[in-house]
mmCIF file of C-alpha atoms in Angstrom:
data_model
loop_
_atom_site.group_PDB
_atom_site.id
_atom_site.type_symbol
_atom_site.label_atom_id
_atom_site.label_comp_id
_atom_site.label_asym_id
_atom_site.label_seq_id
_atom_site.Cartn_x
_atom_site.Cartn_y
_atom_site.Cartn_z
ATOM 1 C CA MET H 76 142.956 48.004 151.515
ATOM 2 C CA ILE H 77 140.560 48.644 154.390
ATOM 3 C CA ASP H 78 140.108 44.856 154.825
ATOM 4 C CA GLY H 79 144.093 43.976 154.696
ATOM 5 C CA VAL H 80 144.701 46.513 157.429
ATOM 6 C CA THR H 81 142.226 45.025 159.626
ATOM 7 C CA ARG H 82 143.434 41.805 159.468
ATOM 8 C CA LEU H 83 146.971 42.644 160.451
ATOM 9 C CA LEU H 84 145.175 44.234 164.037
ATOM 10 C CA ASP H 85 143.703 40.641 164.488
ATOM 11 C CA GLY H 86 145.929 39.589 167.470
ATOM 12 C CA LEU H 87 145.830 43.344 169.152
ATOM 13 C CA THR H 88 143.581 44.008 172.186
ATOM 14 C CA ALA H 89 141.073 46.637 171.579
ATOM 15 C CA THR H 90 143.529 49.114 173.595
ATOM 16 C CA GLN H 91 146.377 48.242 171.494
ATOM 17 C CA ALA H 92 144.452 48.174 167.807
ATOM 18 C CA THR H 93 143.608 51.827 168.770
ATOM 19 C CA VAL H 94 146.676 52.868 169.974
ATOM 20 C CA VAL H 95 148.130 51.816 166.894
ATOM 21 C CA VAL H 96 145.499 52.990 164.415
ATOM 22 C CA LEU H 97 145.395 56.521 166.006
ATOM 23 C CA VAL H 98 148.898 56.821 165.869
ATOM 24 C CA LEU H 99 149.363 55.745 162.628
ATOM 25 C CA SER H 100 146.651 58.040 161.268
ATOM 26 C CA LEU H 101 148.049 61.207 162.693
ATOM 27 C CA GLY H 102 151.658 60.436 162.097
ATOM 28 C CA ALA H 103 150.574 60.006 158.370
ATOM 29 C CA ALA H 104 148.739 63.067 158.607
ATOM 30 C CA LEU H 105 151.348 65.052 159.842
ATOM 31 C CA ALA H 106 153.968 63.634 157.424
ATOM 32 C CA VAL H 107 151.535 64.649 154.531
ATOM 33 C CA GLU H 108 151.314 68.298 156.125
ATOM 34 C CA MET H 109 155.184 68.586 156.784
ATOM 35 C CA VAL H 110 156.588 66.593 153.762
ATOM 36 C CA VAL H 111 154.108 66.142 151.136
ATOM 37 C CA ILE H 112 152.482 69.587 151.382
ATOM 38 C CA ARG H 113 155.344 71.816 151.959
ATOM 39 C CA GLY H 114 157.487 70.194 149.713
ATOM 40 C CA ALA H 115 155.047 70.522 147.000
ATOM 41 C CA ALA H 116 154.670 74.430 147.883
ATOM 42 C CA ARG H 117 158.311 74.906 147.824
ATOM 43 C CA LEU H 118 158.623 73.445 144.170
ATOM 44 C CA VAL H 119 155.400 75.267 142.775
ATOM 45 C CA ARG H 120 156.906 78.840 144.337
ATOM 46 C CA ARG H 121 159.755 78.481 141.442
ATOM 47 C CA THR H 122 156.839 78.253 138.670
ATOM 48 C CA ASP H 123 155.722 81.189 136.708
ATOM 49 C CA THR H 124 152.287 80.031 136.870
ATOM 50 C CA GLU H 125 149.719 80.482 139.602
ATOM 51 C CA PHE H 126 147.732 77.480 138.642
ATOM 52 C CA ASP H 127 149.714 74.930 140.558
ATOM 53 C CA ASN H 128 149.583 77.075 143.735
ATOM 54 C CA ILE H 129 146.213 77.071 143.777
ATOM 55 C CA VAL H 130 146.076 73.488 143.400
ATOM 56 C CA VAL H 131 148.528 72.436 145.959
ATOM 57 C CA ARG H 132 146.681 75.635 148.566
ATOM 58 C CA ASN H 133 143.187 73.689 147.996
ATOM 59 C CA VAL H 134 144.143 70.016 148.430
ATOM 60 C CA ARG H 135 146.429 70.655 151.553
ATOM 61 C CA TRP H 136 143.558 70.366 154.316
ATOM 62 C CA PRO H 137 141.630 67.869 152.518
ATOM 63 C CA LEU H 138 144.328 65.289 152.544
ATOM 64 C CA VAL H 139 145.078 65.907 155.780
ATOM 65 C CA ILE H 140 141.660 65.430 157.090
ATOM 66 C CA SER H 141 141.286 62.461 155.226
ATOM 67 C CA VAL H 142 144.379 61.046 156.260
ATOM 68 C CA ALA H 143 143.523 61.887 159.935
ATOM 69 C CA LEU H 144 139.744 60.607 159.397
ATOM 70 C CA ALA H 145 140.872 56.984 157.896
ATOM 71 C CA GLY H 146 142.134 55.827 161.120
ATOM 72 C CA ILE H 147 138.500 56.707 162.524
ATOM 73 C CA TYR H 148 137.108 54.388 160.077
ATOM 74 C CA VAL H 149 139.624 51.849 159.872
ATOM 75 C CA LEU H 150 138.249 51.448 163.715
ATOM 76 C CA THR H 151 134.742 50.805 163.003
ATOM 77 C CA ARG H 152 135.940 47.938 160.853
ATOM 78 C CA THR H 153 138.563 46.724 163.495
ATOM 79 C CA PRO H 154 136.837 43.209 165.171
ATOM 80 C CA ALA H 155 138.854 43.638 168.467
ATOM 81 C CA VAL H 156 137.542 47.378 168.639
ATOM 82 C CA VAL H 157 133.751 46.318 167.585
ATOM 83 C CA GLU H 158 133.488 43.428 170.120
ATOM 84 C CA SER H 159 134.785 45.499 173.050
ATOM 85 C CA THR H 160 132.636 48.425 172.987
ATOM 86 C CA LEU H 161 129.136 48.602 174.426
ATOM 87 C CA VAL H 162 127.157 49.330 171.264
ATOM 88 C CA THR H 163 126.740 47.147 168.097
ATOM 89 C CA ALA H 164 128.586 47.265 164.696
ATOM 90 C CA GLU H 165 126.190 49.096 163.159
ATOM 91 C CA GLN H 166 125.836 51.455 165.856
ATOM 92 C CA LEU H 167 129.476 52.460 165.668
ATOM 93 C CA ASP H 168 129.366 52.791 161.762
ATOM 94 C CA THR H 169 126.538 54.992 162.215
ATOM 95 C CA PHE H 170 128.205 57.535 164.959
ATOM 96 C CA PHE H 171 131.812 57.145 163.825
ATOM 97 C CA GLY H 172 132.273 55.116 160.503
ATOM 98 C CA LYS H 173 129.642 57.271 158.206
ATOM 99 C CA PRO H 174 130.319 60.556 159.778
ATOM 100 C CA SER H 175 134.177 60.247 159.300
ATOM 101 C CA VAL H 176 133.253 59.388 155.371
ATOM 102 C CA ALA H 177 130.689 62.179 155.351
ATOM 103 C CA VAL H 178 133.412 64.946 156.895
ATOM 104 C CA VAL H 179 136.010 63.765 153.850
ATOM 105 C CA ILE H 180 133.274 63.988 151.317
ATOM 106 C CA VAL H 181 132.463 67.179 152.252
ATOM 107 C CA VAL H 182 135.650 68.624 152.588
ATOM 108 C CA TRP H 183 136.729 67.371 149.383
ATOM 109 C CA ALA H 184 133.726 68.963 147.619
ATOM 110 C CA TRP H 185 134.609 72.498 149.084
ATOM 111 C CA ALA H 186 138.259 72.132 147.760
ATOM 112 C CA LEU H 187 136.996 71.281 144.565
ATOM 113 C CA ASN H 188 134.767 73.654 144.444
ATOM 114 C CA ASN H 189 137.166 76.358 145.666
ATOM 115 C CA LEU H 190 139.987 74.848 143.323
ATOM 116 C CA VAL H 191 137.827 75.532 140.420
ATOM 117 C CA ASN H 192 136.627 79.086 141.391
ATOM 118 C CA GLU H 193 140.249 80.618 142.027
ATOM 119 C CA GLY H 194 141.310 79.067 138.591
ATOM 120 C CA VAL H 195 138.514 81.021 136.967
ATOM 121 C CA GLU H 196 139.416 84.095 138.490
ATOM 122 C CA GLU H 197 143.112 83.363 137.567
ATOM 123 C CA VAL H 198 141.838 82.900 133.964
ATOM 124 C CA LYS H 199 139.764 86.346 133.878
ATOM 125 C CA GLU H 200 142.968 87.909 134.931
ATOM 126 C CA ARG H 201 144.727 87.177 131.640
ATOM 127 C CA GLY H 202 142.435 89.096 129.503
ATOM 128 C CA ASP H 203 139.004 89.983 128.380
ATOM 129 C CA ARG H 204 138.728 86.645 126.495
ATOM 130 C CA PHE H 205 137.717 84.952 129.408
ATOM 131 C CA ASP H 206 135.307 87.476 130.953
ATOM 132 C CA PHE H 207 132.487 84.826 130.479
ATOM 133 C CA ALA H 208 134.499 81.935 132.429
ATOM 134 C CA PRO H 209 132.255 82.801 135.627
ATOM 135 C CA VAL H 210 129.484 81.110 134.024
ATOM 136 C CA PHE H 211 131.304 77.904 134.147
ATOM 137 C CA SER H 212 132.238 78.694 137.636
ATOM 138 C CA ASN H 213 128.725 78.665 138.822
ATOM 139 C CA VAL H 214 128.020 75.310 136.586
ATOM 140 C CA TRP H 215 130.829 73.550 138.350
ATOM 141 C CA THR H 216 129.417 75.342 142.067
ATOM 142 C CA LEU H 217 125.839 73.374 141.295
ATOM 143 C CA VAL H 218 127.299 70.251 140.235
ATOM 144 C CA VAL H 219 129.544 69.724 143.182
ATOM 145 C CA ALA H 220 126.469 70.429 145.556
ATOM 146 C CA VAL H 221 124.134 68.101 143.686
ATOM 147 C CA GLY H 222 127.241 65.565 143.507
ATOM 148 C CA THR H 223 127.604 66.025 147.118
ATOM 149 C CA VAL H 224 124.070 65.734 148.528
ATOM 150 C CA ALA H 225 123.811 62.248 146.314
ATOM 151 C CA GLY H 226 127.059 61.446 147.775
ATOM 152 C CA LEU H 227 126.191 61.599 151.444
ATOM 153 C CA LEU H 228 122.142 60.333 150.600
ATOM 154 C CA ARG H 229 124.298 57.194 149.019
ATOM 155 C CA LEU H 230 126.360 56.845 152.275
ATOM 156 C CA TYR H 231 123.677 56.810 154.434
ATOM 157 C CA ASP H 232 121.924 54.164 152.398
ATOM 158 C CA ILE H 233 118.869 56.432 151.072
ATOM 159 C CA ASP H 234 117.485 55.611 148.217
ATOM 160 C CA ILE H 235 117.780 58.441 145.443
ATOM 161 C CA THR H 236 115.759 57.038 142.993
ATOM 162 C CA PRO H 237 112.423 58.904 143.576
ATOM 163 C CA LEU H 238 114.407 62.030 144.023
ATOM 164 C CA LEU H 239 115.740 61.175 140.437
ATOM 165 C CA GLY H 240 112.727 60.876 139.223
ATOM 166 C CA ALA H 241 110.943 63.907 140.714
ATOM 167 C CA ALA H 242 114.141 66.095 139.697
ATOM 168 C CA GLY H 243 113.769 64.754 136.041
ATOM 169 C CA VAL H 244 110.123 65.913 136.115
ATOM 170 C CA ALA H 245 111.066 68.911 137.777
ATOM 171 C CA GLY H 246 113.597 69.699 135.105
ATOM 172 C CA ILE H 247 111.398 69.474 131.999
ATOM 173 C CA ALA H 248 108.696 71.806 133.574
ATOM 174 C CA VAL H 249 111.463 74.018 134.120
ATOM 175 C CA GLY H 250 112.930 73.353 130.746
ATOM 176 C CA PHE H 251 109.684 74.538 129.126
ATOM 177 C CA ALA H 252 108.784 77.254 131.573
ATOM 178 C CA ALA H 253 112.528 78.860 131.438
ATOM 179 C CA LYS H 254 113.128 77.866 127.473
ATOM 180 C CA ASP H 255 114.433 81.299 126.542
ATOM 181 C CA THR H 256 116.519 81.417 129.839
ATOM 182 C CA VAL H 257 118.098 78.240 128.731
ATOM 183 C CA ALA H 258 118.511 78.924 125.042
ATOM 184 C CA ASN H 259 120.327 82.315 126.216
ATOM 185 C CA PHE H 260 122.730 80.189 128.585
ATOM 186 C CA PHE H 261 123.469 77.589 125.963
ATOM 187 C CA GLY H 262 123.818 80.568 123.337
ATOM 188 C CA GLY H 263 126.195 82.582 125.672
ATOM 189 C CA ILE H 264 128.423 79.668 126.011
ATOM 190 C CA ALA H 265 128.323 78.692 122.189
ATOM 191 C CA LEU H 266 129.520 82.455 121.809
ATOM 192 C CA TYR H 267 132.215 81.985 124.207
ATOM 193 C CA PHE H 268 133.776 78.834 122.838
ATOM 194 C CA ASP H 269 133.449 80.380 119.212
ATOM 195 C CA ASP H 270 135.352 83.440 120.348
ATOM 196 C CA THR H 271 132.714 85.351 118.399
ATOM 197 C CA TYR H 272 133.576 88.461 120.252
ATOM 198 C CA LYS H 273 134.914 89.759 123.818
ATOM 199 C CA LEU H 274 134.593 93.500 125.986
ATOM 200 C CA GLY H 275 135.635 96.197 123.914
ATOM 201 C CA ASP H 276 135.110 94.799 120.439
ATOM 202 C CA TYR H 277 132.735 96.782 117.889
ATOM 203 C CA ILE H 278 130.349 94.367 116.380
ATOM 204 C CA VAL H 279 127.563 95.188 113.957
ATOM 205 C CA LEU H 280 124.355 92.775 113.917
ATOM 206 C CA ASP H 281 122.453 92.063 110.713
ATOM 207 C CA SER H 282 119.327 93.677 112.425
ATOM 208 C CA GLY H 283 121.217 97.036 111.838
ATOM 209 C CA GLU H 284 122.231 97.522 115.854
ATOM 210 C CA ALA H 285 125.942 98.378 116.270
ATOM 211 C CA GLY H 286 127.954 99.188 119.278
ATOM 212 C CA THR H 287 130.712 98.305 121.408
ATOM 213 C CA VAL H 288 130.229 95.134 123.882
ATOM 214 C CA VAL H 289 130.525 96.618 127.254
ATOM 215 C CA GLU H 290 128.959 93.431 129.177
ATOM 216 C CA VAL H 291 128.737 89.924 128.480
ATOM 217 C CA GLY H 292 126.204 88.033 131.030
ATOM 218 C CA ILE H 293 124.868 84.502 131.278
ATOM 219 C CA ARG H 294 121.720 85.973 129.542
ATOM 220 C CA SER H 295 122.384 88.542 127.690
ATOM 221 C CA THR H 296 124.816 90.701 126.069
ATOM 222 C CA THR H 297 124.919 94.639 126.321
ATOM 223 C CA LEU H 298 126.110 96.882 123.466
ATOM 224 C CA LEU H 299 127.260 100.676 123.841
ATOM 225 C CA THR H 300 126.205 102.702 120.602
ATOM 226 C CA ARG H 301 127.608 105.590 119.117
ATOM 227 C CA ASP H 302 124.706 107.318 120.752
ATOM 228 C CA GLU H 303 125.990 106.163 124.150
ATOM 229 C CA VAL H 304 122.846 104.167 124.332
ATOM 230 C CA LEU H 305 122.939 100.714 126.054
ATOM 231 C CA VAL H 306 121.262 98.246 123.956
ATOM 232 C CA THR H 307 120.630 94.714 125.517
ATOM 233 C CA VAL H 308 120.559 91.691 122.811
ATOM 234 C CA PRO H 309 119.998 88.267 124.370
ATOM 235 C CA ASN H 310 122.424 85.646 123.824
ATOM 236 C CA SER H 311 120.117 83.301 121.648
ATOM 237 C CA ALA H 312 119.579 85.966 119.238
ATOM 238 C CA LEU H 313 123.031 87.065 118.883
ATOM 239 C CA ASN H 314 123.994 83.257 118.548
ATOM 240 C CA ALA H 315 121.360 83.169 115.526
ATOM 241 C CA ALA H 316 122.443 86.499 113.793
ATOM 242 C CA LYS H 317 125.324 87.280 111.762
ATOM 243 C CA ILE H 318 127.740 89.439 113.451
ATOM 244 C CA VAL H 319 130.491 91.828 112.269
ATOM 245 C CA ASN H 320 133.364 92.122 114.453
ATOM 246 C CA GLU H 321 134.983 95.337 113.102
ATOM 247 C CA SER H 322 137.581 94.692 115.813
ATOM 248 C CA ALA H 323 138.901 91.457 114.880
ATOM 249 C CA PRO H 324 141.434 89.965 114.130
ATOM 250 C CA GLN H 325 142.761 93.542 114.386
ATOM 251 C CA ARG H 326 141.385 97.063 115.488
ATOM 252 C CA ARG H 327 142.510 98.743 112.695
ATOM 253 C CA ARG H 328 139.697 99.582 109.831
ATOM 254 C CA ARG H 329 139.972 101.050 106.400
ATOM 255 C CA ILE H 330 137.816 103.451 105.384
ATOM 256 C CA ARG H 331 136.549 104.638 101.699
ATOM 257 C CA VAL H 332 136.336 107.856 100.671
ATOM 258 C CA PRO H 333 134.482 108.676 97.179
ATOM 259 C CA ILE H 334 135.812 111.387 95.043
ATOM 260 C CA SER H 335 134.695 113.023 91.579
ATOM 261 C CA VAL H 336 136.454 115.370 89.545
ATOM 262 C CA ALA H 337 135.382 117.106 85.974
ATOM 263 C CA TYR H 338 136.928 115.679 82.985
ATOM 264 C CA GLY H 339 139.975 117.522 82.052
ATOM 265 C CA THR H 340 141.205 117.655 85.035
ATOM 266 C CA ASP H 341 145.298 116.746 85.776
ATOM 267 C CA VAL H 342 144.875 113.257 87.361
ATOM 268 C CA ASP H 343 148.317 113.087 88.516
ATOM 269 C CA ALA H 344 148.333 116.136 90.531
ATOM 270 C CA PHE H 345 144.462 115.540 91.695
ATOM 271 C CA GLU H 346 145.815 112.070 93.298
ATOM 272 C CA GLU H 347 148.976 113.677 94.744
ATOM 273 C CA LEU H 348 146.912 116.636 96.219
ATOM 274 C CA VAL H 349 144.297 113.805 97.864
ATOM 275 C CA VAL H 350 146.937 111.519 99.087
ATOM 276 C CA GLU H 351 149.171 114.546 100.587
ATOM 277 C CA ILE H 352 145.669 115.714 102.586
ATOM 278 C CA ALA H 353 145.039 111.759 104.102
ATOM 279 C CA GLU H 354 148.832 111.678 104.979
ATOM 280 C CA ALA H 355 148.486 115.032 106.972
ATOM 281 C CA GLN H 356 145.515 113.913 108.803
ATOM 282 C CA SER H 357 146.081 112.688 112.249
ATOM 283 C CA LEU H 358 143.326 110.115 112.260
ATOM 284 C CA VAL H 359 145.006 108.476 109.463
ATOM 285 C CA LEU H 360 147.308 105.836 110.047
ATOM 286 C CA ASP H 361 150.897 106.088 107.965
ATOM 287 C CA SER H 362 150.813 102.324 107.556
ATOM 288 C CA PRO H 363 149.546 101.272 105.197
ATOM 289 C CA LYS H 364 150.120 104.582 103.384
ATOM 290 C CA PRO H 365 146.805 106.212 102.125
ATOM 291 C CA ARG H 366 146.440 105.339 98.372
ATOM 292 C CA MET H 367 143.849 106.678 95.467
ATOM 293 C CA ARG H 368 142.160 104.460 92.951
ATOM 294 C CA PHE H 369 140.549 105.587 90.068
ATOM 295 C CA ARG H 370 137.354 103.626 89.911
ATOM 296 C CA ARG H 371 135.435 104.398 86.715
ATOM 297 C CA PHE H 372 134.470 107.031 84.185
ATOM 298 C CA GLY H 373 131.210 108.396 85.162
ATOM 299 C CA ASP H 374 128.734 110.219 83.006
ATOM 300 C CA SER H 375 130.123 113.612 84.108
ATOM 301 C CA ALA H 376 132.871 113.029 86.105
ATOM 302 C CA LEU H 377 136.078 110.828 87.010
ATOM 303 C CA GLU H 378 135.124 108.598 89.750
ATOM 304 C CA TYR H 379 137.758 108.031 92.162
ATOM 305 C CA GLU H 380 138.296 106.325 95.944
ATOM 306 C CA LEU H 381 140.368 107.256 98.734
ATOM 307 C CA LEU H 382 141.380 104.229 100.686
ATOM 308 C CA CYS H 383 143.210 104.968 103.986
ATOM 309 C CA TRP H 384 143.552 103.402 107.553
ATOM 310 C CA VAL H 385 142.319 104.324 110.940
ATOM 311 C CA ALA H 386 143.041 102.841 114.495
ATOM 312 C CA SER H 387 139.763 101.718 115.453
ATOM 313 C CA PRO H 388 136.291 101.237 113.661
ATOM 314 C CA THR H 389 134.760 103.926 115.900
ATOM 315 C CA ARG H 390 137.104 106.557 114.440
ATOM 316 C CA ARG H 391 135.531 106.102 110.861
ATOM 317 C CA ALA H 392 132.810 108.655 110.771
ATOM 318 C CA ARG H 393 135.139 111.141 112.121
ATOM 319 C CA ALA H 394 137.782 110.644 109.953
ATOM 320 C CA THR H 395 135.489 110.622 106.831
ATOM 321 C CA HIS H 396 134.184 114.209 108.034
ATOM 322 C CA GLU H 397 137.675 115.594 108.579
ATOM 323 C CA LEU H 398 139.015 114.077 104.939
ATOM 324 C CA ASN H 399 135.581 115.445 103.169
ATOM 325 C CA ARG H 400 136.290 119.045 104.514
ATOM 326 C CA GLU H 401 139.755 119.193 103.838
ATOM 327 C CA ILE H 402 139.736 117.911 100.348
ATOM 328 C CA TYR H 403 136.589 120.091 99.441
ATOM 329 C CA LYS H 404 138.515 122.964 100.659
ATOM 330 C CA ARG H 405 142.021 122.310 99.083
ATOM 331 C CA LEU H 406 140.157 121.436 95.819
ATOM 332 C CA THR H 407 138.823 124.687 95.563
ATOM 333 C CA GLU H 408 141.929 126.579 96.434
ATOM 334 C CA ARG H 409 143.291 124.770 93.355
ATOM 335 C CA GLY H 410 140.368 125.341 91.025
ATOM 336 C CA ILE H 411 139.584 121.495 90.780
ATOM 337 C CA GLU H 412 136.150 121.430 89.899
ATOM 338 C CA ILE H 413 133.881 118.983 91.611
ATOM 339 C CA PRO H 414 131.123 118.170 89.303
ATOM 340 C CA TYR H 415 127.291 117.979 90.053
ATOM 341 C CA PRO H 416 124.499 116.790 88.044
ATOM 342 C CA LYS H 417 123.024 119.852 85.582
ATOM 343 C CA ARG H 418 119.623 119.460 83.947
ATOM 344 C CA ASP H 419 118.622 121.753 80.639
ATOM 345 C CA LEU H 420 115.122 123.157 80.932
ATOM 346 C CA THR H 421 113.437 124.391 77.580
ATOM 347 C CA VAL H 422 110.694 126.963 77.771
ATOM 348 C CA VAL H 423 108.415 127.580 74.531
ATOM 349 C CA ASN H 424 106.216 130.859 74.531
ATOM 350 C CA SER H 425 102.585 130.878 73.662
ATOM 351 C CA ASP H 426 100.996 132.819 70.934
ATOM 352 C CA SER H 427 99.510 136.273 71.766
ATOM 353 C CA THR H 428 95.642 134.906 72.043
ATOM 354 C CA GLY H 429 97.353 132.974 74.895
ATOM 355 C CA SER H 430 95.933 129.760 73.326
ATOM 356 C CA ASP H 431 98.026 127.128 71.540
ATOM 357 C CA PRO H 432 96.022 125.287 68.861
ATOM 358 C CA ALA H 433 98.443 122.561 68.276
ATOM 359 C CA ALA H 434 98.740 122.059 72.137
ATOM 360 C CA THR H 435 95.007 121.755 72.295
ATOM 361 C CA PRO H 436 94.168 117.813 72.331
ATOM 362 C CA SER H 437 91.379 116.926 69.796
ATOM 363 C CA SER H 438 88.303 115.890 71.198
ATOM 364 C CA PRO H 439 86.409 113.009 70.263
ATOM 365 C CA PHE H 440 83.036 114.780 69.458
ATOM 366 C CA ALA H 441 84.993 117.234 66.792
ATOM 367 C CA GLY H 442 83.577 117.726 63.254
ATOM 368 C CA ASP H 443 80.003 118.625 62.308
ATOM 369 C CA PRO H 444 77.658 119.544 65.252
ATOM 370 C CA GLU H 445 74.978 117.681 63.732
ATOM 371 C CA ASP H 446 76.884 114.309 63.759
ATOM 372 C CA VAL H 447 77.233 115.157 67.826
ATOM 373 C CA SER H 448 75.225 112.212 69.394
ATOM 374 C CA ASP H 449 72.737 112.440 71.722
ATOM 375 C CA PRO H 450 72.629 109.727 74.665
ATOM 376 C CA GLU H 451 68.579 110.079 74.459
ATOM 377 C CA ARG H 452 68.143 109.656 70.972
ATOM 378 C CA LEU H 453 66.977 106.133 70.100
ATOM 379 C CA PRO H 454 68.834 104.485 66.944
ATOM 380 C CA GLY H 455 67.209 105.996 63.451
ATOM 381 C CA GLU H 456 65.703 108.963 65.353
ATOM 382 C CA THR H 457 66.268 112.625 64.223
ATOM 383 C CA ASP H 458 65.654 115.912 66.137
ATOM 384 C CA GLY H 459 62.411 116.331 64.228
ATOM 385 C CA GLY H 460 61.489 113.249 64.793
ATOM 386 C CA ARG H 461 61.768 113.620 68.672
ATOM 387 C CA ASP H 462 59.539 116.980 68.614
#
């Protein structure tokens, strides 16, 4: 395209070519601002999403600057202009052509970085599900910075091959030195894409830790336990662990309250009473309705289980406590027995002499005293012989 424009300017003098190019470039920049940008801004104001507004707002100045600087770059390639200047074509390109392209690269890099960062902030406001999105913003900023530096070095014909080799060696060294940090970083990304949990979820780990997710970072995730203790878990460990998210797909949770009653209890009245207690408890949800289940015939009791639901997993312990208290009081009032293990102990009295011959263990030396062996007696030797 640039070669085609320069060919159109071949028949003009240096002054005429300069005026034509500057007028065209500035006019095009003004047209982009007045027509394209403002027209697009009016259109995106009618939409419900904010993302199109972010795009228009961030590409406005890069477009205008790029069109305006395109004229300067074309002038450095126009033969009439190059031949009429006191400097060489290489110097003209070095002081005017390449700087104009460098400004365009930097402006577009800045715009693209802002565009993604503002998009990430907009995504964060849509819910806790996207709280991990700033990680991608940081990665994008790093990629844009590296790409901009590489583009500028390439523009000025600086060989970046040695730099790439050095960067590779440095990357390997950093990777070994910070392997845990890298593992945590990629573990956090995997957790984000898997939608394992989000802020406010109550999770239980296979190692026993349980708590509410209060912070999701690049390196670790912080849990707030029921004892109001903060536990920081590395993302790499979470990525390899079995996680039970008790707040997903919905926050309500079912609780099971085991109850045993004695044989002979009126099971219909007992079941009705316990369900009535559960329905009257404020922590128990009305839907699904509480219900009783007869599980098994125990050794000394009929074993039941009350099934009901609470609004969140953190209310289960409190609801179980209140239900157990009320069930015990109401069963006691109704005279319904809650059986417990019993043991019978039989005591046998000894005789008047204080000894029980039957209980005395037999000795291996019982019998004739003469038959008691002496460990010092030789075989066939008698007591008389020893004397």
